[in-house]
Amino acid sequence: MKFFVDTADLDEIREANEMGVLDGVTTNPSLMKEAGGADFHEHIYKICEMVDGDVSAEVTATDYAGIMAEGRTLAKIHDNVVVKVPLILDGIKAIKSLTSEGIRVNCTLCFSPTQALIAAKAGATYISPFIGRLDDISSDGLELIQQIVTIYSNYGYNTEVLAASIRHPMHIAACAQIGADVATMPLSVIKKLLNHPLTDNGLAKFLADWEAYQKTVNA
Ligand code: E4P
């Protein structure tokens, strides 16, 4: 399973990258707003230079011509850029065209299996189902991941399932068991994947016993 960090904050991206398990980055306009102040294209370039992996940069146009123009410009920033396109009618048309030009696309804001099916037919490199936002409205985000994995497997689509809007480690455990190709998550969730109180307690006991043992050896 590939791990992407879901942020535009350069310090967070650096910290995630230094863990040595990072495969890419996803950004969106809201995350850019949080990062604040930076020129968008320069910022995406900096991220691409920091991380050896795919970096999603989102278009803000919603019409075919606008998405195409923005997508082509974003793709020229760096080889690592994957153009993020919303799952709307003009977005699907643009995904087909951008893909035929060799530009890789992350199809974003997916909330249903039929949306995911049409994105794969258009040739998207990644589909981003937002599981946390479905859970937020008492729907089942993980069920959507299962449905998409099954549909893509049934027909052999190469589009990678990129589980997004991840809220906690149990989302990751479940997505990994279902077989999602990628998960994008905040740095806080990546760190939480490591946590277990029995590991901390066990290590504290080992270190205390080692110290006691050393005293007997040196006595
Ligand atoms: C995915 O690419 C999105 O940036 C992200 O996962 C959305 O998550 P949110 O629902 O926490 O905003």
Short mmCIF file of C-alpha atoms and ligand atoms in Angstrom, two decimals:
data_model
loop_
_atom_site.label_atom_id
_atom_site.label_comp_id
_atom_site.label_asym_id
_atom_site.label_seq_id
_atom_site.Cartn_x
_atom_site.Cartn_y
_atom_site.Cartn_z
CA MET A 1 0.00 0.00 0.00
CA LYS A 2 1.33 3.45 -0.92
CA PHE A 3 1.21 6.22 1.70
CA PHE A 4 0.61 9.82 0.61
CA VAL A 5 0.53 12.74 3.02
CA ASP A 6 -2.52 14.97 2.62
CA THR A 7 -1.17 18.47 3.20
CA ALA A 8 0.46 21.46 1.50
CA ASP A 9 2.47 22.36 4.61
CA LEU A 10 6.17 22.03 3.71
CA ASP A 11 7.27 21.30 7.28
CA GLU A 12 4.74 18.49 7.59
CA ILE A 13 5.74 17.09 4.20
CA ARG A 14 9.43 17.19 5.24
CA GLU A 15 8.66 15.43 8.51
CA ALA A 16 6.59 12.73 6.78
CA ASN A 17 9.30 12.26 4.15
CA GLU A 18 12.00 11.85 6.80
CA MET A 19 10.13 8.81 8.16
CA GLY A 20 11.18 7.05 4.95
CA VAL A 21 7.76 5.58 4.18
CA LEU A 22 6.25 8.37 2.09
CA ASP A 23 5.21 7.68 -1.52
CA GLY A 24 3.60 10.97 -2.46
CA VAL A 25 1.59 14.05 -1.54
CA THR A 26 -1.97 15.23 -2.18
CA THR A 27 -2.96 18.88 -2.03
CA ASN A 28 -6.22 20.69 -2.68
CA PRO A 29 -7.34 24.34 -2.64
CA SER A 30 -8.36 24.15 1.03
CA LEU A 31 -4.96 22.73 2.00
CA MET A 32 -3.26 25.50 -0.02
CA LYS A 33 -5.34 28.05 1.94
CA GLU A 34 -4.13 26.46 5.19
CA ALA A 35 -0.50 26.57 4.00
CA GLY A 36 -1.09 30.22 3.04
CA GLY A 37 0.79 32.91 1.18
CA ALA A 38 2.81 30.94 -1.34
CA ASP A 39 2.62 31.13 -5.14
CA PHE A 40 0.74 27.94 -6.07
CA HIS A 41 2.98 26.79 -8.90
CA GLU A 42 6.20 27.54 -7.00
CA HIS A 43 4.81 25.73 -3.98
CA ILE A 44 3.96 22.62 -5.98
CA TYR A 45 7.46 22.69 -7.53
CA LYS A 46 9.02 22.83 -4.04
CA ILE A 47 6.96 19.82 -2.90
CA CYS A 48 7.96 17.87 -6.02
CA GLU A 49 11.64 18.57 -5.31
CA MET A 50 11.23 17.38 -1.69
CA VAL A 51 9.43 14.07 -2.29
CA ASP A 52 10.28 11.25 -4.66
CA GLY A 53 6.70 10.39 -5.65
CA ASP A 54 3.46 11.66 -7.11
CA VAL A 55 2.24 15.11 -6.08
CA SER A 56 -1.40 15.94 -6.76
CA ALA A 57 -2.15 19.55 -7.73
CA GLU A 58 -5.78 20.50 -8.24
CA VAL A 59 -7.37 22.54 -11.00
CA THR A 60 -9.97 25.13 -10.01
CA ALA A 61 -11.64 25.54 -13.41
CA THR A 62 -14.91 23.64 -13.81
CA ASP A 63 -15.37 23.89 -17.57
CA TYR A 64 -13.64 21.59 -20.09
CA ALA A 65 -11.44 24.25 -21.72
CA GLY A 66 -10.43 25.72 -18.38
CA ILE A 67 -9.60 22.31 -16.86
CA MET A 68 -7.54 21.42 -19.93
CA ALA A 69 -5.59 24.69 -19.83
CA GLU A 70 -4.90 24.48 -16.08
CA GLY A 71 -4.11 20.78 -16.27
CA ARG A 72 -1.54 21.25 -19.02
CA THR A 73 0.10 24.10 -17.10
CA LEU A 74 0.23 22.16 -13.83
CA ALA A 75 1.66 19.08 -15.56
CA LYS A 76 4.56 21.17 -16.90
CA ILE A 77 5.66 22.19 -13.38
CA HIS A 78 7.39 18.86 -12.69
CA ASP A 79 7.33 15.21 -13.82
CA ASN A 80 5.93 14.23 -10.40
CA VAL A 81 2.76 16.30 -10.82
CA VAL A 82 -0.53 14.46 -11.08
CA VAL A 83 -3.37 16.80 -12.09
CA LYS A 84 -6.33 16.64 -9.73
CA VAL A 85 -9.68 17.01 -11.52
CA PRO A 86 -13.16 17.04 -9.92
CA LEU A 87 -15.64 14.30 -10.72
CA ILE A 88 -18.05 16.35 -12.83
CA LEU A 89 -19.09 16.01 -16.48
CA ASP A 90 -16.51 18.41 -17.88
CA GLY A 91 -13.96 16.85 -15.55
CA ILE A 92 -14.56 13.40 -17.03
CA LYS A 93 -14.20 14.78 -20.56
CA ALA A 94 -10.96 16.51 -19.53
CA ILE A 95 -9.64 13.35 -17.86
CA LYS A 96 -10.06 11.48 -21.14
CA SER A 97 -8.24 14.23 -23.06
CA LEU A 98 -5.47 14.88 -20.54
CA THR A 99 -4.80 11.15 -20.25
CA SER A 100 -4.58 10.81 -24.03
CA GLU A 101 -1.93 13.56 -23.93
CA GLY A 102 0.07 11.52 -21.42
CA ILE A 103 -0.87 13.70 -18.44
CA ARG A 104 -1.67 11.71 -15.29
CA VAL A 105 -4.89 12.56 -13.46
CA ASN A 106 -6.19 12.08 -9.93
CA CYS A 107 -9.99 12.19 -10.14
CA THR A 108 -11.17 13.78 -6.89
CA LEU A 109 -14.39 14.20 -4.89
CA CYS A 110 -15.64 10.66 -5.54
CA PHE A 111 -18.57 9.57 -3.38
CA SER A 112 -20.19 6.68 -5.32
CA PRO A 113 -19.20 3.49 -7.14
CA THR A 114 -20.70 4.68 -10.42
CA GLN A 115 -18.61 7.85 -10.28
CA ALA A 116 -15.53 5.68 -9.77
CA LEU A 117 -16.51 3.46 -12.72
CA ILE A 118 -16.82 6.38 -15.12
CA ALA A 119 -13.51 7.88 -13.91
CA ALA A 120 -11.77 4.58 -14.68
CA LYS A 121 -13.39 4.42 -18.11
CA ALA A 122 -12.06 7.93 -18.79
CA GLY A 123 -8.56 6.72 -17.93
CA ALA A 124 -7.88 8.35 -14.54
CA THR A 125 -4.58 7.31 -12.97
CA TYR A 126 -6.10 7.60 -9.47
CA ILE A 127 -9.64 7.72 -8.12
CA SER A 128 -10.03 9.51 -4.77
CA PRO A 129 -13.03 8.32 -2.75
CA PHE A 130 -13.48 10.59 0.31
CA ILE A 131 -14.34 8.10 3.03
CA GLY A 132 -14.28 10.43 6.06
CA ARG A 133 -16.74 12.85 4.49
CA LEU A 134 -19.14 9.94 3.83
CA ASP A 135 -18.77 8.76 7.43
CA ASP A 136 -19.49 12.35 8.52
CA ILE A 137 -22.99 12.12 6.98
CA SER A 138 -23.71 8.67 8.45
CA SER A 139 -22.86 6.89 5.21
CA ASP A 140 -20.26 4.09 4.94
CA GLY A 141 -16.99 5.29 3.43
CA LEU A 142 -15.28 1.92 3.73
CA GLU A 143 -18.13 0.19 1.90
CA LEU A 144 -17.42 2.54 -1.02
CA ILE A 145 -13.75 1.49 -1.05
CA GLN A 146 -14.83 -2.16 -1.16
CA GLN A 147 -17.29 -1.49 -4.00
CA ILE A 148 -14.68 0.32 -6.10
CA VAL A 149 -11.97 -2.31 -5.51
CA THR A 150 -14.45 -5.01 -6.61
CA ILE A 151 -15.56 -3.12 -9.73
CA TYR A 152 -11.99 -2.34 -10.83
CA SER A 153 -10.96 -5.94 -10.24
CA ASN A 154 -14.00 -7.28 -12.18
CA TYR A 155 -12.97 -5.38 -15.30
CA GLY A 156 -9.21 -5.08 -14.86
CA TYR A 157 -9.08 -1.29 -14.71
CA ASN A 158 -5.61 0.07 -13.96
CA THR A 159 -6.94 3.14 -12.11
CA GLU A 160 -5.49 3.09 -8.59
CA VAL A 161 -7.85 3.40 -5.63
CA LEU A 162 -6.57 6.30 -3.51
CA ALA A 163 -8.49 6.30 -0.24
CA ALA A 164 -8.85 9.94 0.82
CA SER A 165 -10.42 11.97 3.63
CA ILE A 166 -8.85 9.58 6.13
CA ARG A 167 -9.65 10.41 9.75
CA HIS A 168 -7.90 7.74 11.88
CA PRO A 169 -5.72 4.60 11.85
CA MET A 170 -8.70 2.21 11.68
CA HIS A 171 -9.53 3.66 8.26
CA ILE A 172 -6.03 2.67 7.14
CA ALA A 173 -6.24 -0.84 8.62
CA ALA A 174 -9.57 -1.42 6.87
CA CYS A 175 -8.47 0.09 3.52
CA ALA A 176 -5.34 -2.07 3.55
CA GLN A 177 -7.40 -5.21 4.17
CA ILE A 178 -9.85 -4.30 1.40
CA GLY A 179 -6.93 -3.69 -0.96
CA ALA A 180 -6.93 0.06 -1.65
CA ASP A 181 -3.76 0.86 -3.62
CA VAL A 182 -3.00 4.13 -1.83
CA ALA A 183 -4.11 6.04 1.25
CA THR A 184 -3.62 9.76 1.66
CA MET A 185 -3.74 11.00 5.23
CA PRO A 186 -2.71 13.87 7.48
CA LEU A 187 0.71 13.63 9.12
CA SER A 188 -1.05 13.16 12.48
CA VAL A 189 -2.64 9.92 11.22
CA ILE A 190 0.66 8.62 9.79
CA LYS A 191 2.22 9.09 13.24
CA LYS A 192 -0.71 7.41 14.98
CA LEU A 193 -0.21 4.27 12.86
CA LEU A 194 2.87 3.59 15.01
CA ASN A 195 1.24 3.91 18.40
CA HIS A 196 0.57 1.05 20.78
CA PRO A 197 0.71 1.34 24.58
CA LEU A 198 1.97 -2.25 24.89
CA THR A 199 4.97 -1.32 22.70
CA ASP A 200 5.75 1.65 24.97
CA ASN A 201 5.23 -0.37 28.15
CA GLY A 202 7.20 -3.32 26.79
CA LEU A 203 10.13 -1.12 25.76
CA ALA A 204 10.18 0.65 29.13
CA LYS A 205 10.32 -2.76 30.87
CA PHE A 206 13.08 -4.07 28.56
CA LEU A 207 15.19 -0.96 29.16
CA ALA A 208 14.67 -1.10 32.94
CA ASP A 209 15.55 -4.81 33.03
CA TRP A 210 18.62 -4.19 30.83
CA GLU A 211 19.84 -1.56 33.26
CA ALA A 212 19.30 -3.95 36.20
CA TYR A 213 21.10 -6.73 34.33
CA GLN A 214 24.07 -4.45 33.59
CA LYS A 215 24.39 -3.77 37.30
CA THR A 216 24.60 -7.52 38.04
CA VAL A 217 27.25 -7.99 35.30
CA ASN A 218 29.38 -5.14 36.60
CA ALA A 219 28.93 -6.03 40.27
C1 E4P B 1 -7.79 14.17 -0.96
O1 E4P B 1 -7.03 14.22 -1.87
C2 E4P B 1 -8.27 15.33 -0.19
O2 E4P B 1 -7.25 16.30 -0.20
C3 E4P B 1 -8.53 15.02 1.27
O3 E4P B 1 -8.26 13.69 1.60
C4 E4P B 1 -9.81 15.54 1.78
O4 E4P B 1 -9.90 15.25 3.15
P1 E4P B 1 -10.86 16.03 4.17
O5 E4P B 1 -12.22 15.43 4.05
O6 E4P B 1 -10.23 15.75 5.51
O7 E4P B 1 -10.81 17.47 3.78
#
